[in-house]
Amino acid sequence: MTAPTPLPNLFDLRLAECEALAVGLGVKPFHGRNLFKWLHKHGVTDFDAMSDLPKSWRERLREVTRLELPRIIADHPSADGTVKWVLELHDGQRVETVCIPEGRRRTLCVSSQVGCALNCAFCATAQQGFNRNLTVSEIIGQVWHAARQLDQPLTNVVLMGMGEPLANFDAVIAALEIMQDDLAYMLAKHRVTVSTSGVVPNIYRLREVSNVSLAVSLHAPTDALRDELMPINRKYPLAQLLPACKAYLGRDPRRKITWEYVMLDGVNDSLTHAKQLIRLLEGIPSKLNLIPFNPFTGSTFATSPPERVEAFRLRLTGAGIFAMTRKTRGDEIAAACGQLVGRVNDRTRRVAVPVVN
Ligand code: SAH
């Protein structure tokens, strides 16, 4: 016997799909639009409160659809204003979402998978192994909750939480669309950033369907070193990654790739590495984001001393590459880059999962 198919979750739907649902159930598309607005712009999940939807349609929605979001089960505020929320999914697994206030900005760092399959040597999420992709509602649900929890609107979203967003392509694209929708979270394209470890074919696909900013976890200027730190480099080496990034920018002179570079003591942080990096990025409009390594239990790397990070940064800026050092935020609540772990049931699925879907 097969399990009954669950009812469609309204939080999985983009605007066009809400409109199609309305039409499919015999009402006008604008009712679908209003439904979408209730769910995302107003954060309302009670059909009774959706006063401008036909009553009979609301009854029908109650019967044939469901409204399911992840649940916040813990919130960890940090002294610096960063907050980490732990969200539990319907199957008991957990992912983490972090909100980082900075001046007038409130940036939400969103997860895209339960765990991660990529196994980067310096990342705590990697140690969790991989279980599954998040659904659209589980990704947008993080934004939904943050929007409800905060007094002021979110200004930026970065897909830099747990998981590799470009290995969960379809759900991530749909969630990006909802984030950017004027009837939902209204985030302009330069306020939404997808960060990838370098899933090359999907960088090309992303260019076809989205206009968000792209950040790439580089972490090493040569294939030899990158192979060691990030196994994905063996599949998509620098000679493939860099042209894909260039292609992503197209001809828009205002766009840049943000390169993330975790500073690992004695591993990738010398001036020779800086020079190699400068040569590597020649001709690509770039911003460098240097991330001091955030340690976690069981990690074997150490954080580069601040003077070395600064010397590295100055070498880059001296060569005309804009480089800044990312401030470590929320580390005492294990909310900093690379520290998110959640709860991954059955971590053994790592090897069974293809990187590209
Ligand atoms: N999988 C995507 C999204 C994760 S973004 C990607 O790789 O880009 C999280 C960023 O933090 C990545 O740049 C990641 O390489 C970096 N990171 C991972 N572990 C870290 C650590 N321990 N300290 C600092 N940065 C880390």
Coordinates of C-alpha atoms and ligand atoms in Angstrom, one line a residue:
M1 CA 0.0 0.0 0.0
T2 CA 1.3 3.4 -0.9
A3 CA 0.9 6.3 1.5
P4 CA -1.8 8.8 0.6
T5 CA -0.4 11.9 -1.3
P6 CA -0.4 14.8 1.1
L7 CA -2.5 17.8 0.2
P8 CA -0.6 20.6 -1.6
N9 CA 1.0 23.0 0.8
L10 CA 0.0 26.6 0.0
F11 CA 3.4 27.8 1.2
D12 CA 5.1 25.9 -1.6
L13 CA 3.4 28.0 -4.2
R14 CA 4.7 31.0 -6.1
L15 CA 2.4 33.8 -7.2
A16 CA 1.6 32.2 -10.6
E17 CA 0.9 28.9 -9.0
C18 CA -1.5 30.5 -6.5
E19 CA -3.3 32.1 -9.4
A20 CA -3.4 28.8 -11.3
L21 CA -4.8 27.2 -8.1
A22 CA -7.6 29.8 -8.0
V23 CA -8.5 29.2 -11.6
G24 CA -8.4 25.4 -11.1
L25 CA -10.8 25.7 -8.2
G26 CA -13.2 27.9 -10.3
V27 CA -12.4 31.4 -9.0
K28 CA -10.7 34.4 -10.6
P29 CA -6.9 34.6 -10.7
F30 CA -6.9 37.7 -8.5
H31 CA -8.2 35.7 -5.6
G32 CA -5.0 33.6 -5.9
R33 CA -3.1 36.8 -5.9
N34 CA -4.9 38.0 -2.7
L35 CA -4.3 34.6 -1.1
F36 CA -0.5 34.9 -1.8
K37 CA -0.5 38.3 -0.3
W38 CA -2.3 37.2 2.8
L39 CA 0.2 34.4 3.3
H40 CA 3.4 36.3 2.7
K41 CA 2.9 40.0 2.9
H42 CA 0.5 39.9 5.9
G43 CA 1.7 36.6 7.4
V44 CA -1.8 35.4 7.9
T45 CA -2.5 31.7 8.1
D46 CA -6.1 31.8 9.3
F47 CA -8.5 31.5 6.4
D48 CA -11.2 33.2 8.5
A49 CA -9.1 36.4 8.6
M50 CA -8.7 36.5 4.7
S51 CA -11.7 38.6 4.4
D52 CA -11.5 39.5 0.7
L53 CA -11.5 35.8 -0.4
P54 CA -14.9 34.3 -1.4
K55 CA -16.1 32.4 1.6
S56 CA -16.9 29.3 -0.4
W57 CA -13.4 29.3 -1.8
R58 CA -11.9 29.5 1.6
E59 CA -13.9 26.4 2.6
R60 CA -12.7 24.6 -0.4
L61 CA -9.0 25.6 0.3
R62 CA -9.5 24.2 3.8
E63 CA -10.5 20.9 2.4
V64 CA -8.0 20.5 -0.5
T65 CA -4.9 22.2 0.7
R66 CA -2.7 22.6 3.8
L67 CA -0.7 25.3 5.4
E68 CA 2.5 24.0 6.7
L69 CA 5.6 25.9 7.9
P70 CA 8.6 24.8 9.9
R71 CA 8.2 25.5 13.6
I72 CA 10.6 27.7 15.6
I73 CA 11.6 25.6 18.5
A74 CA 14.4 27.8 19.9
D75 CA 15.7 31.3 19.6
H76 CA 19.2 32.2 20.6
P77 CA 19.8 36.0 20.8
S78 CA 23.5 37.1 20.9
A79 CA 24.9 40.1 22.6
D80 CA 25.8 41.7 19.3
G81 CA 22.1 41.6 18.1
T82 CA 22.4 38.5 16.0
V83 CA 19.6 36.0 16.5
K84 CA 19.7 32.3 15.6
W85 CA 16.4 30.5 15.2
V86 CA 16.3 26.7 15.3
L87 CA 13.5 25.4 13.1
E88 CA 12.0 22.0 13.3
L89 CA 10.6 20.4 10.1
H90 CA 7.7 18.0 9.8
D91 CA 10.0 15.0 10.0
G92 CA 11.7 16.2 13.2
Q93 CA 14.9 17.4 11.5
R94 CA 16.2 20.8 12.3
V95 CA 17.8 23.6 10.4
E96 CA 19.1 27.0 11.5
T97 CA 18.5 30.5 10.3
V98 CA 20.4 33.6 11.5
C99 CA 19.4 37.2 11.4
I100 CA 22.2 39.7 11.5
P101 CA 21.4 43.4 12.1
E102 CA 24.0 45.9 10.9
G103 CA 23.3 49.6 10.9
R104 CA 20.0 49.9 8.9
R105 CA 20.4 46.4 7.4
R106 CA 18.8 43.3 8.7
T107 CA 20.2 40.4 6.8
L108 CA 18.7 36.9 7.1
C109 CA 21.0 33.9 6.5
V110 CA 18.8 31.1 5.1
S111 CA 19.5 27.3 4.9
S112 CA 18.7 25.3 1.8
Q113 CA 19.3 21.7 2.8
V114 CA 19.2 19.5 5.9
G115 CA 23.0 19.1 6.4
C116 CA 25.2 19.3 3.4
A117 CA 26.7 16.7 1.0
L118 CA 29.8 18.7 -0.1
N119 CA 32.1 17.8 2.8
C120 CA 34.2 21.0 2.8
A121 CA 37.1 20.4 5.3
F122 CA 36.6 23.5 7.4
C123 CA 32.8 23.5 7.8
A124 CA 30.7 22.3 10.7
T125 CA 27.6 21.7 8.5
A126 CA 29.7 19.2 6.5
Q127 CA 30.3 17.1 9.6
Q128 CA 26.5 16.7 10.0
G129 CA 26.4 14.8 6.7
F130 CA 23.4 15.2 4.4
N131 CA 19.8 14.1 4.7
R132 CA 17.6 15.9 2.2
N133 CA 16.7 19.1 0.3
L134 CA 14.4 21.6 1.9
T135 CA 11.1 22.2 0.2
V136 CA 10.0 25.7 -1.1
S137 CA 7.9 26.2 2.1
E138 CA 10.8 25.2 4.3
I139 CA 13.1 27.8 2.7
I140 CA 10.5 30.6 2.4
G141 CA 9.3 29.6 5.9
Q142 CA 12.5 30.9 7.3
V143 CA 11.9 34.3 5.7
W144 CA 8.2 34.2 6.8
H145 CA 9.2 33.6 10.4
A146 CA 11.9 36.2 10.4
A147 CA 9.4 38.7 9.0
R148 CA 7.0 37.9 11.8
Q149 CA 9.7 38.0 14.5
L150 CA 11.3 41.3 13.6
D151 CA 10.0 44.8 14.4
Q152 CA 11.3 46.1 11.1
P153 CA 11.4 44.6 7.6
L154 CA 14.2 42.4 6.5
T155 CA 16.4 44.2 4.0
N156 CA 18.6 41.4 2.7
V157 CA 18.6 37.6 2.3
V158 CA 21.7 35.5 1.8
L159 CA 21.5 31.8 1.1
M160 CA 24.6 31.1 3.2
G161 CA 23.1 28.9 5.9
M162 CA 23.2 25.1 5.9
G163 CA 23.4 23.4 2.6
E164 CA 24.4 24.1 -1.0
P165 CA 21.6 26.1 -2.6
L166 CA 22.6 25.2 -6.2
A167 CA 22.3 21.5 -5.3
N168 CA 18.6 22.2 -4.5
F169 CA 18.0 24.2 -7.6
D170 CA 14.2 24.1 -8.3
A171 CA 13.1 24.8 -4.7
V172 CA 15.7 27.5 -4.3
I173 CA 14.6 29.3 -7.5
A174 CA 11.0 29.2 -6.4
A175 CA 11.8 30.6 -3.0
L176 CA 14.0 33.3 -4.5
E177 CA 11.0 34.3 -6.7
I178 CA 8.8 34.6 -3.7
M179 CA 11.4 36.6 -1.8
Q180 CA 11.5 39.1 -4.6
D181 CA 7.8 39.3 -5.3
D182 CA 6.2 42.7 -4.6
L183 CA 3.2 40.9 -3.1
A184 CA 5.5 39.1 -0.7
Y185 CA 8.9 40.2 0.7
M186 CA 9.8 42.8 -2.0
L187 CA 13.5 42.2 -1.9
A188 CA 15.3 43.8 -4.9
K189 CA 17.7 41.6 -6.8
H190 CA 20.8 43.1 -5.3
R191 CA 19.5 42.4 -1.8
V192 CA 19.3 38.6 -2.4
T193 CA 22.5 36.6 -2.6
V194 CA 23.0 33.0 -3.5
S195 CA 26.2 31.6 -2.2
T196 CA 27.6 28.5 -3.9
S197 CA 30.6 26.3 -3.5
G198 CA 30.8 26.2 -7.3
V199 CA 28.2 23.8 -8.8
V200 CA 29.2 25.0 -12.3
P201 CA 26.3 23.7 -14.5
N202 CA 23.8 25.3 -12.1
I203 CA 25.6 28.7 -12.2
Y204 CA 24.7 28.7 -15.9
R205 CA 21.2 27.6 -15.1
L206 CA 20.8 30.3 -12.5
R207 CA 21.7 32.9 -15.0
E208 CA 18.8 31.8 -17.2
V209 CA 16.1 32.1 -14.5
S210 CA 17.3 34.6 -11.9
N211 CA 19.0 37.9 -11.4
V212 CA 20.2 37.6 -7.8
S213 CA 23.7 38.4 -6.7
L214 CA 26.2 35.6 -6.7
A215 CA 28.7 34.8 -4.0
V216 CA 31.2 32.0 -4.6
S217 CA 33.1 30.2 -1.9
L218 CA 36.6 30.2 -3.3
H219 CA 38.9 29.6 -0.3
A220 CA 41.9 28.8 -2.4
P221 CA 43.7 30.2 -5.4
T222 CA 44.9 26.9 -6.9
D223 CA 43.3 23.6 -7.8
A224 CA 45.8 21.7 -5.7
L225 CA 44.7 23.5 -2.5
R226 CA 41.1 23.8 -3.4
D227 CA 40.9 20.1 -4.1
E228 CA 42.0 19.5 -0.6
L229 CA 39.7 21.9 1.1
M230 CA 36.6 21.5 -1.1
P231 CA 36.1 18.2 -2.8
I232 CA 33.6 19.7 -5.2
N233 CA 36.7 21.3 -6.9
R234 CA 37.7 17.9 -8.2
K235 CA 34.5 17.8 -10.1
Y236 CA 34.4 21.4 -11.2
P237 CA 37.9 22.9 -11.1
L238 CA 38.8 26.5 -11.3
A239 CA 39.1 26.4 -15.1
Q240 CA 35.4 25.7 -15.2
L241 CA 34.3 27.7 -12.3
L242 CA 35.8 31.1 -13.3
P243 CA 34.3 31.2 -16.8
A244 CA 30.9 30.3 -15.3
C245 CA 31.1 33.2 -12.9
K246 CA 32.2 35.6 -15.7
A247 CA 29.2 34.4 -17.7
Y248 CA 26.9 35.0 -14.8
L249 CA 27.9 38.7 -14.6
G250 CA 27.2 39.0 -18.4
R251 CA 27.9 42.5 -19.6
D252 CA 26.3 44.4 -16.7
P253 CA 29.1 46.8 -15.6
R254 CA 27.6 47.2 -12.1
R255 CA 27.7 43.6 -11.1
K256 CA 30.5 41.8 -9.3
I257 CA 31.0 38.4 -8.0
T258 CA 31.5 38.2 -4.2
W259 CA 34.3 35.7 -3.5
E260 CA 34.2 34.2 0.0
Y261 CA 37.6 33.3 1.3
V262 CA 37.9 31.7 4.7
M263 CA 41.3 32.5 6.3
L264 CA 42.9 29.3 7.6
D265 CA 46.1 29.8 9.6
G266 CA 49.1 28.6 7.6
V267 CA 46.9 27.0 4.9
N268 CA 45.7 29.6 2.4
D269 CA 46.6 33.0 4.1
S270 CA 50.1 33.9 2.9
L271 CA 51.1 36.7 0.6
T272 CA 52.0 34.2 -2.1
H273 CA 48.3 33.0 -1.9
A274 CA 47.2 36.6 -2.2
K275 CA 49.3 37.1 -5.3
Q276 CA 48.0 33.9 -6.9
L277 CA 44.5 35.1 -6.1
I278 CA 45.1 38.4 -7.8
R279 CA 46.3 36.7 -10.9
L280 CA 43.3 34.3 -10.8
L281 CA 40.7 37.0 -10.6
E282 CA 42.2 39.2 -13.2
G283 CA 39.5 40.4 -15.6
I284 CA 36.6 39.4 -13.3
P285 CA 34.7 42.2 -11.5
S286 CA 35.2 41.0 -8.0
K287 CA 34.7 41.7 -4.3
L288 CA 36.6 39.7 -1.8
N289 CA 35.0 38.7 1.5
L290 CA 37.7 37.4 3.8
I291 CA 36.1 35.3 6.6
P292 CA 38.2 34.6 9.7
F293 CA 37.8 30.9 10.3
N294 CA 35.2 30.1 12.9
P295 CA 36.3 27.1 14.9
F296 CA 33.9 24.3 16.0
T297 CA 34.2 21.2 18.1
G298 CA 36.4 18.7 16.2
S299 CA 37.8 21.2 13.6
T300 CA 41.5 20.9 12.9
F301 CA 42.1 24.3 11.4
A302 CA 43.0 27.5 13.3
T303 CA 42.0 31.1 12.7
S304 CA 44.6 33.3 10.9
P305 CA 46.0 36.0 13.2
P306 CA 44.3 39.4 12.5
E307 CA 47.6 41.0 11.3
R308 CA 47.9 38.3 8.6
V309 CA 44.3 38.8 7.5
E310 CA 44.9 42.5 7.2
A311 CA 48.2 42.0 5.3
F312 CA 46.4 39.7 2.9
R313 CA 43.6 42.2 2.5
L314 CA 45.9 45.1 1.9
R315 CA 47.8 43.1 -0.8
L316 CA 44.5 42.6 -2.6
T317 CA 43.3 46.2 -2.3
G318 CA 46.7 47.3 -3.5
A319 CA 46.0 45.4 -6.7
G320 CA 42.7 47.1 -7.1
I321 CA 40.5 44.4 -5.8
F322 CA 37.9 45.5 -3.2
A323 CA 38.4 43.3 -0.2
M324 CA 36.9 43.4 3.2
T325 CA 37.1 41.2 6.3
R326 CA 33.8 39.8 7.4
K327 CA 33.0 40.7 11.0
T328 CA 32.4 37.5 13.0
R329 CA 28.9 37.8 14.3
G330 CA 27.0 35.5 16.7
D331 CA 29.9 33.2 17.3
E332 CA 29.0 32.7 21.0
I333 CA 25.6 31.2 19.9
A334 CA 27.3 29.1 17.2
A335 CA 25.6 31.2 14.5
A336 CA 28.7 32.4 12.6
C337 CA 29.7 31.2 9.1
G338 CA 30.3 27.5 9.0
Q339 CA 28.9 26.8 12.5
L340 CA 25.3 25.9 11.7
V341 CA 24.5 22.3 12.4
G342 CA 20.7 21.8 13.1
R343 CA 19.7 18.2 13.5
V344 CA 20.2 15.8 10.7
N345 CA 18.5 12.4 11.0
D346 CA 20.2 9.6 9.1
R347 CA 23.3 11.4 8.0
T348 CA 24.4 8.5 5.9
R349 CA 22.8 9.8 2.7
R350 CA 25.8 11.9 1.8
V351 CA 27.3 9.5 -0.7
A352 CA 24.0 8.6 -2.3
V353 CA 23.2 12.1 -3.4
P354 CA 24.3 13.6 -6.7
V355 CA 25.6 17.2 -6.4
V356 CA 23.5 18.4 -9.3
N357 CA 19.8 17.8 -9.5
Ligands
SAH1 N1 27.3 25.9 0.4 C1 27.3 27.3 0.1 C2 26.5 28.1 1.1 C3 27.2 28.1 2.5 S1 27.7 29.8 2.7 C4 28.7 27.7 -0.1 O1 29.6 26.9 0.1 O2 28.9 28.9 -0.5 C5 28.6 29.6 4.2 C6 30.0 30.2 4.0 O3 30.8 30.1 5.2 C7 30.7 29.6 2.8 O4 31.6 30.5 2.2 C8 31.6 28.6 3.6 O5 32.7 28.1 2.9 C9 32.0 29.4 4.8 N2 32.4 28.6 6.0 C10 32.2 27.3 6.2 N3 32.8 26.9 7.3 C11 33.4 28.0 7.9 C12 34.1 28.2 9.1 N4 34.3 27.3 9.9 N5 34.5 29.5 9.3 C13 34.3 30.5 8.4 N6 33.6 30.3 7.3 C14 33.1 29.1 7.0

